[in-house]
mmCIF file of C-alpha atoms in Angstrom:
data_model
loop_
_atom_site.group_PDB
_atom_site.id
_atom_site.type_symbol
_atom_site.label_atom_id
_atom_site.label_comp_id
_atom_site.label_asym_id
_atom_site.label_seq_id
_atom_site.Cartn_x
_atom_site.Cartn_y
_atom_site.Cartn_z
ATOM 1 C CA UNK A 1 42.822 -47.462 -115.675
ATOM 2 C CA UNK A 2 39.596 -48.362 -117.017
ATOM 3 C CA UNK A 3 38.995 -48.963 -120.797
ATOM 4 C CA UNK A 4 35.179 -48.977 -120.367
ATOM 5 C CA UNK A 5 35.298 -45.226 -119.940
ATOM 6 C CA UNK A 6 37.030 -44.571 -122.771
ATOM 7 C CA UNK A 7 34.990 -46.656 -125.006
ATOM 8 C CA UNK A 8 31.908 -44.703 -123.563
ATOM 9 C CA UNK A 9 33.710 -41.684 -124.554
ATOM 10 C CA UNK A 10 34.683 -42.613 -128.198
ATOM 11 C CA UNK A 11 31.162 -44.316 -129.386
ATOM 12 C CA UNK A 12 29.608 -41.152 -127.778
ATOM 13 C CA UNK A 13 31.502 -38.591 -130.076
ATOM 14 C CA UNK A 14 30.938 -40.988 -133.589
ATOM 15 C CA UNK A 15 27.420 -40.903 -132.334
ATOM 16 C CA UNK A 16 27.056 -37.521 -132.367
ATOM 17 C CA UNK A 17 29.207 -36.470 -135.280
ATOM 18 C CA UNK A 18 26.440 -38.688 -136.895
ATOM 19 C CA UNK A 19 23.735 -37.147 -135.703
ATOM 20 C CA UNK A 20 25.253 -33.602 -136.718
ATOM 21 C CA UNK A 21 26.173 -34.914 -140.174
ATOM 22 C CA UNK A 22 22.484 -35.834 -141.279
ATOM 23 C CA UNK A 23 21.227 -32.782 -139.287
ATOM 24 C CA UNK A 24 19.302 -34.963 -136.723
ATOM 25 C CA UNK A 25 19.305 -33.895 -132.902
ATOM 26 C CA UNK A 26 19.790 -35.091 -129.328
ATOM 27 C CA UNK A 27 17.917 -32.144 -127.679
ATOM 28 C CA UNK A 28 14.468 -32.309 -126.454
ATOM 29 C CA UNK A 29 13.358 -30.691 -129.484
ATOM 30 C CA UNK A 30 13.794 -33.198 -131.543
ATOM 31 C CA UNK A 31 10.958 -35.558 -129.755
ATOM 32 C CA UNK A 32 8.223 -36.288 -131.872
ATOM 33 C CA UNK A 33 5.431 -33.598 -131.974
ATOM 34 C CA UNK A 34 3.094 -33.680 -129.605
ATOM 35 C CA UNK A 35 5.324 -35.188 -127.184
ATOM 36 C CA UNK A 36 6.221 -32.327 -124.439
ATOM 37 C CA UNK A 37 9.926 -33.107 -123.226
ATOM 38 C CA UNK A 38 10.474 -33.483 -119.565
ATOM 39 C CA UNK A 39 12.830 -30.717 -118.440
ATOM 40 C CA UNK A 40 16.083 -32.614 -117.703
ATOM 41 C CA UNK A 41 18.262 -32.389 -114.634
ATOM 42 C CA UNK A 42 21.120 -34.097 -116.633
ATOM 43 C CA UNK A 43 22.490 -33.291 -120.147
ATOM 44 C CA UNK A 44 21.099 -35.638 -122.842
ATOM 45 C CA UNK A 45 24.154 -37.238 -123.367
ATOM 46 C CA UNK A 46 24.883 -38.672 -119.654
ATOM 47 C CA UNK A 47 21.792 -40.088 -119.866
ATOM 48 C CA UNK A 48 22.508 -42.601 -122.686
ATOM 49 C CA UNK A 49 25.190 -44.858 -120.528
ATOM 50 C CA UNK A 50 25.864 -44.887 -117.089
ATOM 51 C CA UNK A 51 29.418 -44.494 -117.672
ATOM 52 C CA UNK A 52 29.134 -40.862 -117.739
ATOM 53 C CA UNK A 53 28.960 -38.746 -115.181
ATOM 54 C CA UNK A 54 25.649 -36.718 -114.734
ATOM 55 C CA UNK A 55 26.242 -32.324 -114.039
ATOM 56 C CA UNK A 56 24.590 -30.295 -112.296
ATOM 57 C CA UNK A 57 23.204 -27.133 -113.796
ATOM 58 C CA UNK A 58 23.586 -24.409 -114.869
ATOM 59 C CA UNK A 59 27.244 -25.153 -116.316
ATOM 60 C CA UNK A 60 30.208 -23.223 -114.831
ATOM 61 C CA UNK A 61 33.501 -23.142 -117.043
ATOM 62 C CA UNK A 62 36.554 -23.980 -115.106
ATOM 63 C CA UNK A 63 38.329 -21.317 -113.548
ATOM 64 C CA UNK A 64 41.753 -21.504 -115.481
ATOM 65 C CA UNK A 65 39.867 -21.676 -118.807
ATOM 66 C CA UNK A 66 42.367 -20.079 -121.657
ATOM 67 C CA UNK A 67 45.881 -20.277 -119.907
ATOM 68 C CA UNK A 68 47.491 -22.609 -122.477
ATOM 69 C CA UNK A 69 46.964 -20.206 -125.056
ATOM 70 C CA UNK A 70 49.705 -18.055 -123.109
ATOM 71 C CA UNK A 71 52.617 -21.128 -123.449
ATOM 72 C CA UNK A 72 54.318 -22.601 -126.186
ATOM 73 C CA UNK A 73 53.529 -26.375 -124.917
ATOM 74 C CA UNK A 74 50.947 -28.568 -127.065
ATOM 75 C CA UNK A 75 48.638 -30.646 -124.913
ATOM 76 C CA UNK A 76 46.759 -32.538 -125.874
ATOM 77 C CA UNK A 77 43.177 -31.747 -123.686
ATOM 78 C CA UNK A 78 40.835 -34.342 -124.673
ATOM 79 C CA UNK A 79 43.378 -36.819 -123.641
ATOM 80 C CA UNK A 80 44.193 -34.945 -120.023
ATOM 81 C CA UNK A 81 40.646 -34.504 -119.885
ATOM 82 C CA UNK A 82 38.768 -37.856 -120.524
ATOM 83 C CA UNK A 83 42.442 -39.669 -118.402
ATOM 84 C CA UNK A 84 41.325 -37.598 -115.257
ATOM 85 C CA UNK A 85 37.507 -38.605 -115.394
ATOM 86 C CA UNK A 86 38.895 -42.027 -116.093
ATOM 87 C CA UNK A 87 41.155 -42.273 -112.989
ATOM 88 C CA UNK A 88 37.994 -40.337 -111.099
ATOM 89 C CA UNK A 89 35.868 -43.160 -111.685
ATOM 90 C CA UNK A 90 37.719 -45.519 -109.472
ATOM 91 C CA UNK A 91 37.232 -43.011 -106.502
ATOM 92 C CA UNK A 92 33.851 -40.880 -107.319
ATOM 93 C CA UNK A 93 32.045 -43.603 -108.811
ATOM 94 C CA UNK A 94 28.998 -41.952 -111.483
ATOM 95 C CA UNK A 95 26.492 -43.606 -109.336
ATOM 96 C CA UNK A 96 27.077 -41.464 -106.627
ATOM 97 C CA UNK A 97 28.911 -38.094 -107.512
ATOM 98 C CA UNK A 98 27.733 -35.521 -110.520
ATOM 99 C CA UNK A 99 31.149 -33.986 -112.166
ATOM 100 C CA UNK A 100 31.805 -30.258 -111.926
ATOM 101 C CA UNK A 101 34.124 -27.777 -113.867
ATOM 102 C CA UNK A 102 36.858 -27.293 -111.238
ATOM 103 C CA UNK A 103 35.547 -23.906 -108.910
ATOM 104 C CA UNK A 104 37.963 -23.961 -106.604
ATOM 105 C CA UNK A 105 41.303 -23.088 -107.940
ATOM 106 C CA UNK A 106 41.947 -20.290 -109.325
ATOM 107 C CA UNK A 107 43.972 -18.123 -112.791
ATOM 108 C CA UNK A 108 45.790 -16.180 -110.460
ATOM 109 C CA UNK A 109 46.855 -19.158 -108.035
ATOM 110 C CA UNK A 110 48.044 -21.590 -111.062
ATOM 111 C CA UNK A 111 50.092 -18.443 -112.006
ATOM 112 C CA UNK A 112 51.696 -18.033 -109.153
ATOM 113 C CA UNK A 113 52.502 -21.842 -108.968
ATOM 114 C CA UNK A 114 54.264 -21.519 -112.583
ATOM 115 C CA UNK A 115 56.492 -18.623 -111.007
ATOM 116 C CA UNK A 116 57.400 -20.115 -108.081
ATOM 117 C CA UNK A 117 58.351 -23.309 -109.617
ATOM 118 C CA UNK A 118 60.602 -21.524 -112.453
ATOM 119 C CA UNK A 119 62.166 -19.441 -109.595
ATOM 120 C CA UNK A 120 62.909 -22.929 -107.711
ATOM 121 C CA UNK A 121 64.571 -24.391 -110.586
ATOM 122 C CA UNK A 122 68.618 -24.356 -110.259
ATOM 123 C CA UNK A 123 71.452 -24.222 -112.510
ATOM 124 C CA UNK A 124 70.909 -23.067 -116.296
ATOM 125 C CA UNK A 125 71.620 -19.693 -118.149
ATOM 126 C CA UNK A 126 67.632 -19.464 -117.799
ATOM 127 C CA UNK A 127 66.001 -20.875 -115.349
ATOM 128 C CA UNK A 128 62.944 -23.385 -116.413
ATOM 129 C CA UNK A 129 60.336 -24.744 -114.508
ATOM 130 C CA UNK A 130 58.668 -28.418 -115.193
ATOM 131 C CA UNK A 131 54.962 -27.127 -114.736
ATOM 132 C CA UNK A 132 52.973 -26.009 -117.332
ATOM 133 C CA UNK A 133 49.224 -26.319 -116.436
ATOM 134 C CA UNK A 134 46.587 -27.453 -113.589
ATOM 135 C CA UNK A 135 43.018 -28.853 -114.254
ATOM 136 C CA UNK A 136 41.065 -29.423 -111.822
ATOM 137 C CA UNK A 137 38.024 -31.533 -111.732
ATOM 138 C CA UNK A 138 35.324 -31.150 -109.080
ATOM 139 C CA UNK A 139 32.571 -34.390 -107.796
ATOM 140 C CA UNK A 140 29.879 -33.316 -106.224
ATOM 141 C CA UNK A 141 27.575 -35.919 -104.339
ATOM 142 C CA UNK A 142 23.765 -36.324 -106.214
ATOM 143 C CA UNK A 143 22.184 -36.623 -102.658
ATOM 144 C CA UNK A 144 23.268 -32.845 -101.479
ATOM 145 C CA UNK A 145 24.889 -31.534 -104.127
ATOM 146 C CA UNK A 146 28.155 -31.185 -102.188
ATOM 147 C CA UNK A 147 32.059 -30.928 -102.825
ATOM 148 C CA UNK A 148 32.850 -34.096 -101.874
ATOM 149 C CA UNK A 149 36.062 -35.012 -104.370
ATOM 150 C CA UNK A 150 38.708 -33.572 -106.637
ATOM 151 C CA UNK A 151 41.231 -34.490 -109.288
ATOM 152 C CA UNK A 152 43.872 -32.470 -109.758
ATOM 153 C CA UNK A 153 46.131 -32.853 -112.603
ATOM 154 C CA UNK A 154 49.319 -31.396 -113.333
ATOM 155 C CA UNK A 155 50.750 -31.258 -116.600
ATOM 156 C CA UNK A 156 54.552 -31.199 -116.829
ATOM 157 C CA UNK A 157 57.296 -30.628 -119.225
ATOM 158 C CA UNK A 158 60.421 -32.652 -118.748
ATOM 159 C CA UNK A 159 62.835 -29.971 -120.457
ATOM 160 C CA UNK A 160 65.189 -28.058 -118.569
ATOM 161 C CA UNK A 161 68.907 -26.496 -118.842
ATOM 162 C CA UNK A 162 72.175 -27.683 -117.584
ATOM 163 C CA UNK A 163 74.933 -25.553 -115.712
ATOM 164 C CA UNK A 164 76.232 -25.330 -118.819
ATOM 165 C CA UNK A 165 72.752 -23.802 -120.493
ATOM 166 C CA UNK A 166 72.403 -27.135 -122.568
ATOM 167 C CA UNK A 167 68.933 -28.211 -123.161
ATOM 168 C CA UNK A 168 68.552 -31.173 -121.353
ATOM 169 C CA UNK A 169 65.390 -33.630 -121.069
ATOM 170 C CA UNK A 170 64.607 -35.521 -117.416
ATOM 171 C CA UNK A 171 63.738 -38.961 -117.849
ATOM 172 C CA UNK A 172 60.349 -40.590 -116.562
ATOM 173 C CA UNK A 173 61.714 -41.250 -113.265
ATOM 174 C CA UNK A 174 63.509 -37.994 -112.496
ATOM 175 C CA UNK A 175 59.865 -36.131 -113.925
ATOM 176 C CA UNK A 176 57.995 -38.473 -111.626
ATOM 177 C CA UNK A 177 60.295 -37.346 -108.199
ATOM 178 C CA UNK A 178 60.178 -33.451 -109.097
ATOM 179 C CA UNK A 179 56.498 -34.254 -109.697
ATOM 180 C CA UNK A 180 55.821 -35.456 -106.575
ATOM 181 C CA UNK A 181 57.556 -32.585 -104.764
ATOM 182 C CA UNK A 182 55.795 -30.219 -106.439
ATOM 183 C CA UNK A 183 52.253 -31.873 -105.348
ATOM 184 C CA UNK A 184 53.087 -31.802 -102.265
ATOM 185 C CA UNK A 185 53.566 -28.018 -102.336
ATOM 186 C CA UNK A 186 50.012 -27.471 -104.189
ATOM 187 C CA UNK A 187 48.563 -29.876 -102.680
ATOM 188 C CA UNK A 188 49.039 -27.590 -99.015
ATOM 189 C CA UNK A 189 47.408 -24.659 -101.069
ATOM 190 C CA UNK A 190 44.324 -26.080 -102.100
ATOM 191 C CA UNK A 191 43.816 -27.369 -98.793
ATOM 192 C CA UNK A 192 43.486 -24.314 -97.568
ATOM 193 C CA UNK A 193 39.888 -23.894 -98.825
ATOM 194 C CA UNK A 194 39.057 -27.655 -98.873
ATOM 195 C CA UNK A 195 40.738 -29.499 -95.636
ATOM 196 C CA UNK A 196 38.446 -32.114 -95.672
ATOM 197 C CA UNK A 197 37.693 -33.308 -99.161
ATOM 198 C CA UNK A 198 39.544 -36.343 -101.058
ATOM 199 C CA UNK A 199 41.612 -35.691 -104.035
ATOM 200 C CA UNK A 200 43.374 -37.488 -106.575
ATOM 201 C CA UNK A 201 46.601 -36.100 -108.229
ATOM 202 C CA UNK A 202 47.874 -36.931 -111.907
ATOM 203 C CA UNK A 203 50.643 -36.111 -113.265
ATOM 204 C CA UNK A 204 50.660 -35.757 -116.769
ATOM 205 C CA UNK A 205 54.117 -35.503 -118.879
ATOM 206 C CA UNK A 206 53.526 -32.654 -121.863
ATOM 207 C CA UNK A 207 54.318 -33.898 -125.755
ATOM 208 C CA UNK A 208 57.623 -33.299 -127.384
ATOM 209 C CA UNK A 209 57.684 -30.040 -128.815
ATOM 210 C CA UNK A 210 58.496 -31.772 -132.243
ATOM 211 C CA UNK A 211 55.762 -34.399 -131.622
ATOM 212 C CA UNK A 212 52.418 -33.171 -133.692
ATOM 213 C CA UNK A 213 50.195 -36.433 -133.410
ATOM 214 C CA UNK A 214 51.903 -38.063 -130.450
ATOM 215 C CA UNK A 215 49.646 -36.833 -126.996
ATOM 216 C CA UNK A 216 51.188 -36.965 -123.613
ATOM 217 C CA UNK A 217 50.862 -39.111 -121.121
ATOM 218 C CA UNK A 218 50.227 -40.261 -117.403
ATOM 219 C CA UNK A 219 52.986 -41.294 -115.418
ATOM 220 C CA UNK A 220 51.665 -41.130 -111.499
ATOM 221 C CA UNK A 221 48.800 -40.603 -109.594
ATOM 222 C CA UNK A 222 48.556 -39.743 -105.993
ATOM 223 C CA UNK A 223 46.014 -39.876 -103.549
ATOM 224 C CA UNK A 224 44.764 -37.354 -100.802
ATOM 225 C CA UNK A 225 42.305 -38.875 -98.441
ATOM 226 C CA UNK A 226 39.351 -37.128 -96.602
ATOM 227 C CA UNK A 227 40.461 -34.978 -93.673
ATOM 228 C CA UNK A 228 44.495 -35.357 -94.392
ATOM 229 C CA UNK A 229 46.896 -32.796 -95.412
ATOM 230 C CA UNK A 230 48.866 -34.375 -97.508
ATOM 231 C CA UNK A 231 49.485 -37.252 -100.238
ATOM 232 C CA UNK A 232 49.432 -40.288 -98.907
ATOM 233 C CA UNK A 233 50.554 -42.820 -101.437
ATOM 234 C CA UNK A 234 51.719 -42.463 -105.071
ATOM 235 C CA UNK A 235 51.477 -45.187 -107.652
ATOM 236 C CA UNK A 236 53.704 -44.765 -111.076
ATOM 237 C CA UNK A 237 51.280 -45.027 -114.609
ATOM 238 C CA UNK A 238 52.779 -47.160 -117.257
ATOM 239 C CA UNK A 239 51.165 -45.424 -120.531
ATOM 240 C CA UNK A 240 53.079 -44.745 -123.547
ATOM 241 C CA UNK A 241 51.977 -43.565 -127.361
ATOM 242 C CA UNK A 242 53.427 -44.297 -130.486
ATOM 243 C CA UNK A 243 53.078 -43.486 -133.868
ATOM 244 C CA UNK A 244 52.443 -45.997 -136.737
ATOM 245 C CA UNK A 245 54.235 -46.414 -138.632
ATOM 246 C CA UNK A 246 57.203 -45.534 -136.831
ATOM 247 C CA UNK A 247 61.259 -46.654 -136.316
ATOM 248 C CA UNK A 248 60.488 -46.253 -132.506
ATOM 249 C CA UNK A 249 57.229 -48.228 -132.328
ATOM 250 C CA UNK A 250 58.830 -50.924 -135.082
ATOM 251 C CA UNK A 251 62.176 -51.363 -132.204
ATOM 252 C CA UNK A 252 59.490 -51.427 -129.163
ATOM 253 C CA UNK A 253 56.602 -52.961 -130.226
ATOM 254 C CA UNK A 254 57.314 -55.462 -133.325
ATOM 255 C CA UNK A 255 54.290 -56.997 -134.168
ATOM 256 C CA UNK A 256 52.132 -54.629 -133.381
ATOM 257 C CA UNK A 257 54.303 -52.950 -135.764
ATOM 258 C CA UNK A 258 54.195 -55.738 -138.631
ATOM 259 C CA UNK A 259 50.519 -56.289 -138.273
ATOM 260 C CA UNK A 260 49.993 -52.112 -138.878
ATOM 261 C CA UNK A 261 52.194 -52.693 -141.707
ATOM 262 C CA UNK A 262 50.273 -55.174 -143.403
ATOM 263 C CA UNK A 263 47.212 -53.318 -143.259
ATOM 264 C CA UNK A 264 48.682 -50.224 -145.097
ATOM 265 C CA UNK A 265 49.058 -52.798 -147.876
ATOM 266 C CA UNK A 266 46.238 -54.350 -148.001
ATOM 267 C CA UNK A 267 44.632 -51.037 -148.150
ATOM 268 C CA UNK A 268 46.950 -49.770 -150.842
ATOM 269 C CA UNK A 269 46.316 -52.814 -152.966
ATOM 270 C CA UNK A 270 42.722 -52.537 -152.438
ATOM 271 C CA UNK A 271 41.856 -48.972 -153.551
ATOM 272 C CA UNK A 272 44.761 -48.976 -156.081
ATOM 273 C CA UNK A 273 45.843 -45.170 -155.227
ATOM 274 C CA UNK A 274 47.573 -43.497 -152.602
ATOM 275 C CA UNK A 275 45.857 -43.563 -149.318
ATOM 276 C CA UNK A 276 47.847 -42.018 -146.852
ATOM 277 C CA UNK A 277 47.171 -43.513 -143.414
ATOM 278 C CA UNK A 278 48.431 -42.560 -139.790
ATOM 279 C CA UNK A 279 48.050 -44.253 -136.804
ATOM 280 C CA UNK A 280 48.114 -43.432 -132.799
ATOM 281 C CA UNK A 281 48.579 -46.609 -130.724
ATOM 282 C CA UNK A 282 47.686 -46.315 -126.841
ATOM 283 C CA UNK A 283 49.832 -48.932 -124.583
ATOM 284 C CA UNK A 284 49.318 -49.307 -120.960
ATOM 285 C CA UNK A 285 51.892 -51.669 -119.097
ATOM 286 C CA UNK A 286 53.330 -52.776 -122.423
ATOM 287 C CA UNK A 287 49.829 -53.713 -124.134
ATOM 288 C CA UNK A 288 48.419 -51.970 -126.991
ATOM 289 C CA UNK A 289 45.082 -50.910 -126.036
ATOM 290 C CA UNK A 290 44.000 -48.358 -128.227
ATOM 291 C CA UNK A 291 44.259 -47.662 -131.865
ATOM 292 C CA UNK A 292 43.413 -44.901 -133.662
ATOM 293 C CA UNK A 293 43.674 -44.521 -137.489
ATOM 294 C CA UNK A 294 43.201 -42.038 -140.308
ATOM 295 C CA UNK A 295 42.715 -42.477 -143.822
ATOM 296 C CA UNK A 296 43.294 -39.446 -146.153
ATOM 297 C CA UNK A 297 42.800 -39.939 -150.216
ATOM 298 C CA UNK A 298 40.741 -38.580 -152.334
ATOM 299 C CA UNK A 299 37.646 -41.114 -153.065
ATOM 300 C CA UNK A 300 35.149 -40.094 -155.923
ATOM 301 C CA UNK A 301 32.091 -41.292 -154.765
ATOM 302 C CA UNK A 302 30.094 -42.429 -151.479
ATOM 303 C CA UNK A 303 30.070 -45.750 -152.762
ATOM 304 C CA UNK A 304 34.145 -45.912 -153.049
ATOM 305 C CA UNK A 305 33.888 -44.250 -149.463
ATOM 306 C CA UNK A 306 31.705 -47.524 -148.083
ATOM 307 C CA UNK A 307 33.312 -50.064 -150.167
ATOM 308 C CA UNK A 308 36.685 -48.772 -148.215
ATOM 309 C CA UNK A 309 35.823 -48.810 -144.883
ATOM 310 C CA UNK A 310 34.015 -51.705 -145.053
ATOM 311 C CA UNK A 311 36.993 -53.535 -146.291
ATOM 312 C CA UNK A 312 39.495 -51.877 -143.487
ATOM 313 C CA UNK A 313 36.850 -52.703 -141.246
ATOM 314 C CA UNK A 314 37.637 -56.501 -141.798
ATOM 315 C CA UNK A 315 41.512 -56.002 -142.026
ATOM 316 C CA UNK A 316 41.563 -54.718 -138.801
ATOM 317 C CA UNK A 317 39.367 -57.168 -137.396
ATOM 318 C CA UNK A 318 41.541 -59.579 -139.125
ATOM 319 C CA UNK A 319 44.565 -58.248 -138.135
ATOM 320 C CA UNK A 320 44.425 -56.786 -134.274
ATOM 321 C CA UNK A 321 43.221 -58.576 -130.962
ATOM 322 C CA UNK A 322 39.391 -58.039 -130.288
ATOM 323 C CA UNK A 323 40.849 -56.617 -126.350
ATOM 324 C CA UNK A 324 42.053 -53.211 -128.671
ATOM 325 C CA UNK A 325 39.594 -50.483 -129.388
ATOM 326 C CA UNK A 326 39.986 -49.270 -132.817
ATOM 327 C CA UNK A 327 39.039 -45.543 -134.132
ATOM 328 C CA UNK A 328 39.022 -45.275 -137.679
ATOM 329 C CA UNK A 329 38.186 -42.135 -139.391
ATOM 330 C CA UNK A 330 38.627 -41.688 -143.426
ATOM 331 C CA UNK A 331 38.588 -38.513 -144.955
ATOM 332 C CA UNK A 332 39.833 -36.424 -147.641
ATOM 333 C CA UNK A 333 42.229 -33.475 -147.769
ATOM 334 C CA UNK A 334 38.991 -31.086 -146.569
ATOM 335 C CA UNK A 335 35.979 -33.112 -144.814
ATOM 336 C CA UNK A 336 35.394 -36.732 -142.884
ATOM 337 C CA UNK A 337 33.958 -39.053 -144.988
ATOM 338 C CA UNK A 338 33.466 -42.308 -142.423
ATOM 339 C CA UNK A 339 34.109 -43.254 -139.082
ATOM 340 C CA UNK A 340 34.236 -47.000 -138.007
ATOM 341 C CA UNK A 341 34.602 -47.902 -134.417
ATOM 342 C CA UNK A 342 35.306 -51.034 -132.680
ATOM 343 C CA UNK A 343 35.326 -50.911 -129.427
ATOM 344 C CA UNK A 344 36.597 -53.886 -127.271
ATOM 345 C CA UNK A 345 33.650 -54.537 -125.564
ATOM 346 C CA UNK A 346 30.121 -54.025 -127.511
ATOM 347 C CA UNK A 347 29.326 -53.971 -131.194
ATOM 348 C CA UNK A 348 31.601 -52.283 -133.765
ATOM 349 C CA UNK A 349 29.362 -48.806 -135.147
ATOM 350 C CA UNK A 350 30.335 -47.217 -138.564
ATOM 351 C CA UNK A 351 28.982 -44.268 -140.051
ATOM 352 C CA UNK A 352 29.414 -42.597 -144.088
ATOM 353 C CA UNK A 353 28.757 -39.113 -144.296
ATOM 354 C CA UNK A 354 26.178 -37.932 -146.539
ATOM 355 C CA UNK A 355 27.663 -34.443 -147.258
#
């Protein structure tokens, strides 16, 4: 997977939550006056890095828009989202392809995939399918303005019922082979309409129901080249989350797990209240990757705000490898106050709000 994306991504949102917090404006009307604007063929924000993919308008919504609001699973859709344009990169590189709401699949078909997959499952008291969701993605190429690639991904829960009716959970390997077999099935539907275009499949495991800042995760990605009918090779994901502090992340992941520790202290001694602060580490094949962090306290002044972040700025520079993006936000119980960001290639950014 590539990092660079995601560090696109998160120096892109601090940038504007700045602009939003001290009321300035990315839109052609905020040019100077007298300047007329060029009417743009791209939204303003792809064209700041070429890490983003450029879009073709006018904007169409994807066509399953508003059916997780009808389950009872938590996903986390900034993660799914930004993890498929991620894995799209490799294949629809943004030099070539504009991205597109997915247009081809629709409410009623990811419906009927749900049902059919509960009615498949066996054994149990009540019968429980593994998927939950489908997003898809659409690339288009810049020169025509053509389909030419989709990413497909399938979020998944791993809970299901026993002969007995016990709840059971699969593990990663067991989610990965059902996974698989039910690709295979959508992936013969959707090429129904689109026989000849390449697609990428991800399958992405669902949160815990108990887990509120834990996201899921990817655990395999499968390819569907140009003109074939089916998948043609499968690769497993190695991503895992964990939250700091934790007992799981201190057993897996020691010193990442000391070194977290240490700055909670150095914090606490520092500002000489409570500051309550939660952290969401990222680890691909084993290596921490991304960190985010928030602060929560109640600070009395901007100046106590600065003098903070600026001195958990340089703990954490201290403290964690330069190859690990950090996200920091402080805030109190009601409003952000800061954002620092270090990403782990480029130059650190941090922002105080003025209101």
């Amino acid at each position: 997977m590539n990092a660079k994306f995601l560090t696109g991504c998160r120096l892109m949102t601090a940038f504007l939550l700045t602009m939003a917090a001290t009321g300035c404006s990315l839109l052609p009307g905020s040019q100077e006056k007298g300047v007329e604007p060029a009417t743009p063929s791209l939204s303003p924000i792809v064209e700041v890095s070429e890490d983003y993919y450029g879009s073709l308008p006018p904007y169409k919504p994807n066509q399953t828009r508003g059916m997780l609001s009808d389950t009872k699973y938590r996903i986390d859709f900034s993660h799914l989202e930004l993890g498929l344009m991620e894995f799209a990169r490799d294949t629809f590189p943004t030099s070539e392809y504009y991205f597109q709401e997915g247009q081809q699949i629709k409410k009623e078909q990811v419906t009927e995939w749900i049902a059919q997959d509960k009615a498949s499952a066996t054994g149990g008291q009540k019968k429980k399918g593994i998927l939950v969701h489908v997003l898809e993605h659409d690339y288009v190429t810049k020169d025509k303005g053509q389909l030419a690639g989709m990413v497909l991904g399938l979020s998944l829960s791993p809970e299901y019922q026993d002969a007995t009716g016990q709840d059971k959970m699969y593990t990663t390997q067991e989610l990965q082979a059902k996974g698989q077999q039910l690709a295979s099935r959508i992936v013969q539907s959707v090429r129904v309409n689109t026989p000849t275009v390449p697609m990428l499949v991800l399958l992405y495991q669902v949160p815990e129901a108990n887990s509120s800042l834990v996201p899921g995760h990817f655990i395999m990605s499968g390819t569907v080249n140009a003109n074939e009918a089916a998948i043609s090779k499968w690769q497993p994901i190695d991503e895992e989350f964990y939250l700091f502090p934790s007992s799981d992340v201190e057993k897996k992941y020691a010193q990442q797990s000391l070194q977290y520790d240490k700055l909670m202290r150095q914090a606490q001694s520092y500002f000489g209240e409570y500051v309550g602060m939660t952290g969401v580490g990222r680890f691909m094949s084993g290596k921490l990757t991304e960190l985010t962090i928030t602060a929560t306290a109640e600070y009395d002044s901007r100046t106590e705000v600065l003098q903070f972040t600026q001195f958990a700025a340089g703990a954490i520079n201290q403290l964690f490898d330069k190859s690990v993006h950090v996200n920091l936000y402080v805030q109190s119980m009601n409003k952000p106050l800061a954002i620092y960001i270090r990403p782990n290639a480029g130059e650190p950014y941090m922002h105080i709000y003025r209101q």
